[in-house]
């Protein structure tokens, strides 16, 4: 609606023209300025311009502007009467249908006078209200059935759609019109329904209650889905765990998922589903408890075996070592092997134990070979020394006899000393000396 009506504009323009004619110097310039301001007001839509807003358009240029003309313009700058507006709008629309459309708009200021004098003209409103009311009630009942007798989350999705549709129809009902005027419609068309404010409020409360229920139910299902994912992930982590730390972490996640299942509201459909999932999860967790006990025992045995293996490995560094040290190293490997052999076939740690057992037995075999080599080499050197002493006595007693044969026997003993033993360097010195002596005697 224009802020300045055409009638008010004409009154103001006439007075502006009169004031401009009285000022022969700048009157025409001021006139164009003021008329431009008034036209701007007339082109704007909104509330009607106040007296001060109109006065501001000319007070600086025409201080002698007639107050009587201003009051007349302000009076003309007002909306016409109700029925005048209806007739005016009807003339613009060009038909009776336009008038019917206008008086059926949801504005009390239009509908109340019409309802008192010509209620038949509001028939479209009553028909629309009847339709929206019936749809709202039906959809509320459908939504209520879906929500309160749901068997799956899809029921809540459909119930939510029905509730929103019901709310849309309720919003289309003019609340201010519910208490009285539908009675006129019912008196004309013998409707059997009771259309009251109380019933309208009850329907809205039901929609609000169902929306809250749907939110709670869907939120519970979201929580249940998240917990089930956590539970399944924890089970998978436990099955794939290769170390005690990994199994412990999976166990904690498993127990946490069970605790979260207990937190899902029992009054929701998801809560009912969670009860079944909870029983299965607790049963599996208890069964896993026995397996976990065996796993802990296996882990402890494997860790103990690894400690023996570490000690054996450290003691084996920087060979050669005397036989006593090789014996100690072999005992350490054997202790580790003994621990691993205690893990049974049905234990979750059996495969890991067997892998380490094969490695430890291999290392024990190498240690035993080194031990035997050390013992045999030490014995061979000792025997070579004894033979050499006997040979020396025979030479000193001028009984050379079979000296070369004895010397060859000494050489054979020295050559049997294995490289990588503690006595090998010493045996090489003896061997060099014996071969030199053999060469000398053979020349003689």
PDB file of N, CA, C and O in Angstrom, residues 301-349:
ATOM      1  N   UNK A 301      54.045 -66.639  29.521  1.00  0.00           N
ATOM      2  CA  UNK A 301      55.060 -67.644  29.199  1.00  0.00           C
ATOM      3  C   UNK A 301      55.955 -67.176  28.049  1.00  0.00           C
ATOM      4  O   UNK A 301      57.177 -67.366  28.076  1.00  0.00           O
ATOM      5  N   UNK A 302      55.330 -66.563  27.038  1.00  0.00           N
ATOM      6  CA  UNK A 302      56.109 -66.067  25.899  1.00  0.00           C
ATOM      7  C   UNK A 302      57.051 -64.954  26.340  1.00  0.00           C
ATOM      8  O   UNK A 302      58.216 -64.901  25.919  1.00  0.00           O
ATOM      9  N   UNK A 303      56.561 -64.050  27.191  1.00  0.00           N
ATOM     10  CA  UNK A 303      57.416 -62.972  27.670  1.00  0.00           C
ATOM     11  C   UNK A 303      58.587 -63.519  28.488  1.00  0.00           C
ATOM     12  O   UNK A 303      59.720 -63.038  28.386  1.00  0.00           O
ATOM     13  N   UNK A 304      58.316 -64.549  29.321  1.00  0.00           N
ATOM     14  CA  UNK A 304      59.393 -65.165  30.099  1.00  0.00           C
ATOM     15  C   UNK A 304      60.410 -65.821  29.176  1.00  0.00           C
ATOM     16  O   UNK A 304      61.635 -65.708  29.381  1.00  0.00           O
ATOM     17  N   UNK A 305      59.928 -66.532  28.154  1.00  0.00           N
ATOM     18  CA  UNK A 305      60.831 -67.176  27.200  1.00  0.00           C
ATOM     19  C   UNK A 305      61.682 -66.139  26.476  1.00  0.00           C
ATOM     20  O   UNK A 305      62.879 -66.361  26.233  1.00  0.00           O
ATOM     21  N   UNK A 306      61.090 -65.018  26.165  1.00  0.00           N
ATOM     22  CA  UNK A 306      61.841 -63.955  25.480  1.00  0.00           C
ATOM     23  C   UNK A 306      62.949 -63.385  26.364  1.00  0.00           C
ATOM     24  O   UNK A 306      64.015 -63.000  25.864  1.00  0.00           O
ATOM     25  N   UNK A 307      62.696 -63.353  27.670  1.00  0.00           N
ATOM     26  CA  UNK A 307      63.739 -62.870  28.588  1.00  0.00           C
ATOM     27  C   UNK A 307      64.938 -63.825  28.597  1.00  0.00           C
ATOM     28  O   UNK A 307      66.091 -63.397  28.568  1.00  0.00           O
ATOM     29  N   UNK A 308      64.669 -65.139  28.646  1.00  0.00           N
ATOM     30  CA  UNK A 308      65.760 -66.121  28.588  1.00  0.00           C
ATOM     31  C   UNK A 308      66.505 -66.011  27.254  1.00  0.00           C
ATOM     32  O   UNK A 308      67.732 -66.094  27.208  1.00  0.00           O
ATOM     33  N   UNK A 309      65.735 -65.831  26.181  1.00  0.00           N
ATOM     34  CA  UNK A 309      66.349 -65.718  24.859  1.00  0.00           C
ATOM     35  C   UNK A 309      67.232 -64.477  24.765  1.00  0.00           C
ATOM     36  O   UNK A 309      68.308 -64.500  24.163  1.00  0.00           O
ATOM     37  N   UNK A 310      66.763 -63.386  25.358  1.00  0.00           N
ATOM     38  CA  UNK A 310      67.556 -62.163  25.339  1.00  0.00           C
ATOM     39  C   UNK A 310      68.867 -62.351  26.087  1.00  0.00           C
ATOM     40  O   UNK A 310      69.942 -61.935  25.612  1.00  0.00           O
ATOM     41  N   UNK A 311      68.805 -62.999  27.263  1.00  0.00           N
ATOM     42  CA  UNK A 311      70.021 -63.252  28.041  1.00  0.00           C
ATOM     43  C   UNK A 311      70.978 -64.151  27.264  1.00  0.00           C
ATOM     44  O   UNK A 311      72.205 -63.926  27.252  1.00  0.00           O
ATOM     45  N   UNK A 312      70.446 -65.181  26.597  1.00  0.00           N
ATOM     46  CA  UNK A 312      71.287 -66.086  25.814  1.00  0.00           C
ATOM     47  C   UNK A 312      71.949 -65.347  24.656  1.00  0.00           C
ATOM     48  O   UNK A 312      73.134 -65.553  24.360  1.00  0.00           O
ATOM     49  N   UNK A 313      71.166 -64.479  23.999  1.00  0.00           N
ATOM     50  CA  UNK A 313      71.715 -63.723  22.862  1.00  0.00           C
ATOM     51  C   UNK A 313      72.837 -62.800  23.313  1.00  0.00           C
ATOM     52  O   UNK A 313      73.876 -62.675  22.642  1.00  0.00           O
ATOM     53  N   UNK A 314      72.645 -62.116  24.446  1.00  0.00           N
ATOM     54  CA  UNK A 314      73.688 -61.215  24.949  1.00  0.00           C
ATOM     55  C   UNK A 314      74.945 -61.984  25.330  1.00  0.00           C
ATOM     56  O   UNK A 314      76.070 -61.533  25.059  1.00  0.00           O
ATOM     57  N   UNK A 315      74.764 -63.145  25.945  1.00  0.00           N
ATOM     58  CA  UNK A 315      75.926 -63.949  26.360  1.00  0.00           C
ATOM     59  C   UNK A 315      76.662 -64.540  25.164  1.00  0.00           C
ATOM     60  O   UNK A 315      77.853 -64.880  25.262  1.00  0.00           O
ATOM     61  N   UNK A 316      75.969 -64.665  24.014  1.00  0.00           N
ATOM     62  CA  UNK A 316      76.587 -65.270  22.826  1.00  0.00           C
ATOM     63  C   UNK A 316      77.429 -64.284  22.028  1.00  0.00           C
ATOM     64  O   UNK A 316      78.144 -64.688  21.101  1.00  0.00           O
ATOM     65  N   UNK A 317      77.332 -63.002  22.353  1.00  0.00           N
ATOM     66  CA  UNK A 317      78.020 -61.982  21.563  1.00  0.00           C
ATOM     67  C   UNK A 317      79.540 -62.076  21.724  1.00  0.00           C
ATOM     68  O   UNK A 317      80.049 -62.498  22.761  1.00  0.00           O
ATOM     69  N   UNK A 318      80.230 -61.673  20.686  1.00  0.00           N
ATOM     70  CA  UNK A 318      81.698 -61.603  20.644  1.00  0.00           C
ATOM     71  C   UNK A 318      82.349 -62.942  21.015  1.00  0.00           C
ATOM     72  O   UNK A 318      83.107 -63.036  21.986  1.00  0.00           O
ATOM     73  N   UNK A 319      82.023 -64.013  20.253  1.00  0.00           N
ATOM     74  CA  UNK A 319      82.719 -65.283  20.490  1.00  0.00           C
ATOM     75  C   UNK A 319      84.197 -65.173  20.040  1.00  0.00           C
ATOM     76  O   UNK A 319      84.540 -64.203  19.339  1.00  0.00           O
ATOM     77  N   UNK A 320      85.057 -66.116  20.398  1.00  0.00           N
ATOM     78  CA  UNK A 320      84.747 -67.408  21.040  1.00  0.00           C
ATOM     79  C   UNK A 320      84.584 -67.274  22.547  1.00  0.00           C
ATOM     80  O   UNK A 320      85.044 -66.317  23.152  1.00  0.00           O
ATOM     81  N   UNK A 321      83.930 -68.308  23.098  1.00  0.00           N
ATOM     82  CA  UNK A 321      83.719 -68.389  24.538  1.00  0.00           C
ATOM     83  C   UNK A 321      84.166 -69.757  25.034  1.00  0.00           C
ATOM     84  O   UNK A 321      84.107 -70.747  24.286  1.00  0.00           O
ATOM     85  N   UNK A 322      84.543 -69.838  26.283  1.00  0.00           N
ATOM     86  CA  UNK A 322      84.916 -71.151  26.846  1.00  0.00           C
ATOM     87  C   UNK A 322      83.702 -72.059  26.933  1.00  0.00           C
ATOM     88  O   UNK A 322      82.549 -71.601  26.870  1.00  0.00           O
ATOM     89  N   UNK A 323      83.966 -73.354  27.110  1.00  0.00           N
ATOM     90  CA  UNK A 323      82.888 -74.341  27.131  1.00  0.00           C
ATOM     91  C   UNK A 323      81.889 -74.043  28.236  1.00  0.00           C
ATOM     92  O   UNK A 323      80.673 -74.230  28.058  1.00  0.00           O
ATOM     93  N   UNK A 324      82.344 -73.589  29.395  1.00  0.00           N
ATOM     94  CA  UNK A 324      81.438 -73.303  30.512  1.00  0.00           C
ATOM     95  C   UNK A 324      80.427 -72.236  30.135  1.00  0.00           C
ATOM     96  O   UNK A 324      79.240 -72.317  30.502  1.00  0.00           O
ATOM     97  N   UNK A 325      80.881 -71.219  29.372  1.00  0.00           N
ATOM     98  CA  UNK A 325      79.941 -70.153  28.964  1.00  0.00           C
ATOM     99  C   UNK A 325      78.968 -70.676  27.923  1.00  0.00           C
ATOM    100  O   UNK A 325      77.778 -70.333  27.969  1.00  0.00           O
ATOM    101  N   UNK A 326      79.432 -71.514  27.004  1.00  0.00           N
ATOM    102  CA  UNK A 326      78.515 -72.096  26.015  1.00  0.00           C
ATOM    103  C   UNK A 326      77.482 -72.978  26.698  1.00  0.00           C
ATOM    104  O   UNK A 326      76.323 -73.042  26.285  1.00  0.00           O
ATOM    105  N   UNK A 327      77.889 -73.663  27.760  1.00  0.00           N
ATOM    106  CA  UNK A 327      76.929 -74.472  28.505  1.00  0.00           C
ATOM    107  C   UNK A 327      75.859 -73.600  29.155  1.00  0.00           C
ATOM    108  O   UNK A 327      74.662 -73.948  29.165  1.00  0.00           O
ATOM    109  N   UNK A 328      76.285 -72.469  29.685  1.00  0.00           N
ATOM    110  CA  UNK A 328      75.329 -71.548  30.300  1.00  0.00           C
ATOM    111  C   UNK A 328      74.365 -70.986  29.239  1.00  0.00           C
ATOM    112  O   UNK A 328      73.152 -70.875  29.484  1.00  0.00           O
ATOM    113  N   UNK A 329      74.894 -70.645  28.079  1.00  0.00           N
ATOM    114  CA  UNK A 329      74.047 -70.128  26.994  1.00  0.00           C
ATOM    115  C   UNK A 329      73.044 -71.180  26.551  1.00  0.00           C
ATOM    116  O   UNK A 329      71.854 -70.892  26.329  1.00  0.00           O
ATOM    117  N   UNK A 330      73.483 -72.422  26.440  1.00  0.00           N
ATOM    118  CA  UNK A 330      72.589 -73.514  26.046  1.00  0.00           C
ATOM    119  C   UNK A 330      71.483 -73.686  27.074  1.00  0.00           C
ATOM    120  O   UNK A 330      70.318 -73.954  26.723  1.00  0.00           O
ATOM    121  N   UNK A 331      71.821 -73.548  28.357  1.00  0.00           N
ATOM    122  CA  UNK A 331      70.804 -73.671  29.409  1.00  0.00           C
ATOM    123  C   UNK A 331      69.759 -72.563  29.302  1.00  0.00           C
ATOM    124  O   UNK A 331      68.562 -72.806  29.516  1.00  0.00           O
ATOM    125  N   UNK A 332      70.198 -71.362  28.959  1.00  0.00           N
ATOM    126  CA  UNK A 332      69.250 -70.253  28.794  1.00  0.00           C
ATOM    127  C   UNK A 332      68.288 -70.508  27.638  1.00  0.00           C
ATOM    128  O   UNK A 332      67.074 -70.282  27.759  1.00  0.00           O
ATOM    129  N   UNK A 333      68.824 -70.986  26.501  1.00  0.00           N
ATOM    130  CA  UNK A 333      67.951 -71.311  25.373  1.00  0.00           C
ATOM    131  C   UNK A 333      66.974 -72.423  25.753  1.00  0.00           C
ATOM    132  O   UNK A 333      65.801 -72.388  25.380  1.00  0.00           O
ATOM    133  N   UNK A 334      67.475 -73.396  26.513  1.00  0.00           N
ATOM    134  CA  UNK A 334      66.619 -74.512  26.911  1.00  0.00           C
ATOM    135  C   UNK A 334      65.514 -74.048  27.841  1.00  0.00           C
ATOM    136  O   UNK A 334      64.373 -74.531  27.742  1.00  0.00           O
ATOM    137  N   UNK A 335      65.798 -73.110  28.736  1.00  0.00           N
ATOM    138  CA  UNK A 335      64.763 -72.583  29.632  1.00  0.00           C
ATOM    139  C   UNK A 335      63.671 -71.872  28.843  1.00  0.00           C
ATOM    140  O   UNK A 335      62.482 -71.993  29.136  1.00  0.00           O
ATOM    141  N   UNK A 336      64.075 -71.089  27.834  1.00  0.00           N
ATOM    142  CA  UNK A 336      63.090 -70.429  26.976  1.00  0.00           C
ATOM    143  C   UNK A 336      62.232 -71.448  26.243  1.00  0.00           C
ATOM    144  O   UNK A 336      61.010 -71.288  26.136  1.00  0.00           O
ATOM    145  N   UNK A 337      62.853 -72.503  25.743  1.00  0.00           N
ATOM    146  CA  UNK A 337      62.118 -73.567  25.047  1.00  0.00           C
ATOM    147  C   UNK A 337      61.141 -74.251  25.981  1.00  0.00           C
ATOM    148  O   UNK A 337      59.989 -74.554  25.609  1.00  0.00           O
ATOM    149  N   UNK A 338      61.580 -74.499  27.212  1.00  0.00           N
ATOM    150  CA  UNK A 338      60.702 -75.164  28.178  1.00  0.00           C
ATOM    151  C   UNK A 338      59.447 -74.333  28.448  1.00  0.00           C
ATOM    152  O   UNK A 338      58.348 -74.882  28.605  1.00  0.00           O
ATOM    153  N   UNK A 339      59.592 -73.007  28.508  1.00  0.00           N
ATOM    154  CA  UNK A 339      58.432 -72.148  28.743  1.00  0.00           C
ATOM    155  C   UNK A 339      57.460 -72.223  27.556  1.00  0.00           C
ATOM    156  O   UNK A 339      56.251 -72.315  27.743  1.00  0.00           O
ATOM    157  N   UNK A 340      57.993 -72.189  26.362  1.00  0.00           N
ATOM    158  CA  UNK A 340      57.136 -72.219  25.173  1.00  0.00           C
ATOM    159  C   UNK A 340      56.408 -73.544  25.025  1.00  0.00           C
ATOM    160  O   UNK A 340      55.273 -73.586  24.527  1.00  0.00           O
ATOM    161  N   UNK A 341      57.018 -74.627  25.455  1.00  0.00           N
ATOM    162  CA  UNK A 341      56.388 -75.948  25.347  1.00  0.00           C
ATOM    163  C   UNK A 341      55.201 -76.093  26.290  1.00  0.00           C
ATOM    164  O   UNK A 341      54.380 -77.001  26.110  1.00  0.00           O
ATOM    165  N   UNK A 342      55.073 -75.195  27.273  1.00  0.00           N
ATOM    166  CA  UNK A 342      53.957 -75.265  28.205  1.00  0.00           C
ATOM    167  C   UNK A 342      52.648 -74.724  27.608  1.00  0.00           C
ATOM    168  O   UNK A 342      51.573 -74.905  28.176  1.00  0.00           O
ATOM    169  N   UNK A 343      52.722 -74.056  26.466  1.00  0.00           N
ATOM    170  CA  UNK A 343      51.536 -73.477  25.827  1.00  0.00           C
ATOM    171  C   UNK A 343      50.856 -74.547  24.988  1.00  0.00           C
ATOM    172  O   UNK A 343      51.447 -75.109  24.064  1.00  0.00           O
ATOM    173  N   UNK A 344      49.597 -74.835  25.301  1.00  0.00           N
ATOM    174  CA  UNK A 344      48.878 -75.935  24.660  1.00  0.00           C
ATOM    175  C   UNK A 344      48.369 -75.543  23.271  1.00  0.00           C
ATOM    176  O   UNK A 344      48.330 -74.359  22.903  1.00  0.00           O
ATOM    177  N   UNK A 345      47.928 -76.548  22.534  1.00  0.00           N
ATOM    178  CA  UNK A 345      47.490 -76.335  21.154  1.00  0.00           C
ATOM    179  C   UNK A 345      46.239 -75.461  21.087  1.00  0.00           C
ATOM    180  O   UNK A 345      46.069 -74.668  20.159  1.00  0.00           O
ATOM    181  N   UNK A 346      45.339 -75.584  22.060  1.00  0.00           N
ATOM    182  CA  UNK A 346      44.085 -74.832  22.031  1.00  0.00           C
ATOM    183  C   UNK A 346      44.224 -73.415  22.570  1.00  0.00           C
ATOM    184  O   UNK A 346      43.247 -72.678  22.657  1.00  0.00           O
ATOM    185  N   UNK A 347      45.420 -73.017  22.941  1.00  0.00           N
ATOM    186  CA  UNK A 347      45.646 -71.673  23.471  1.00  0.00           C
ATOM    187  C   UNK A 347      45.774 -70.681  22.320  1.00  0.00           C
ATOM    188  O   UNK A 347      46.407 -70.994  21.305  1.00  0.00           O
ATOM    189  N   UNK A 348      45.167 -69.484  22.428  1.00  0.00           N
ATOM    190  CA  UNK A 348      45.273 -68.483  21.345  1.00  0.00           C
ATOM    191  C   UNK A 348      46.705 -68.097  21.001  1.00  0.00           C
ATOM    192  O   UNK A 348      46.987 -67.669  19.888  1.00  0.00           O
ATOM    193  N   UNK A 349      47.623 -68.260  21.977  1.00  0.00           N
ATOM    194  CA  UNK A 349      49.013 -67.877  21.719  1.00  0.00           C
ATOM    195  C   UNK A 349      49.862 -69.004  21.195  1.00  0.00           C
ATOM    196  O   UNK A 349      51.098 -68.861  21.101  1.00  0.00           O
TER     197      UNK A 349
END
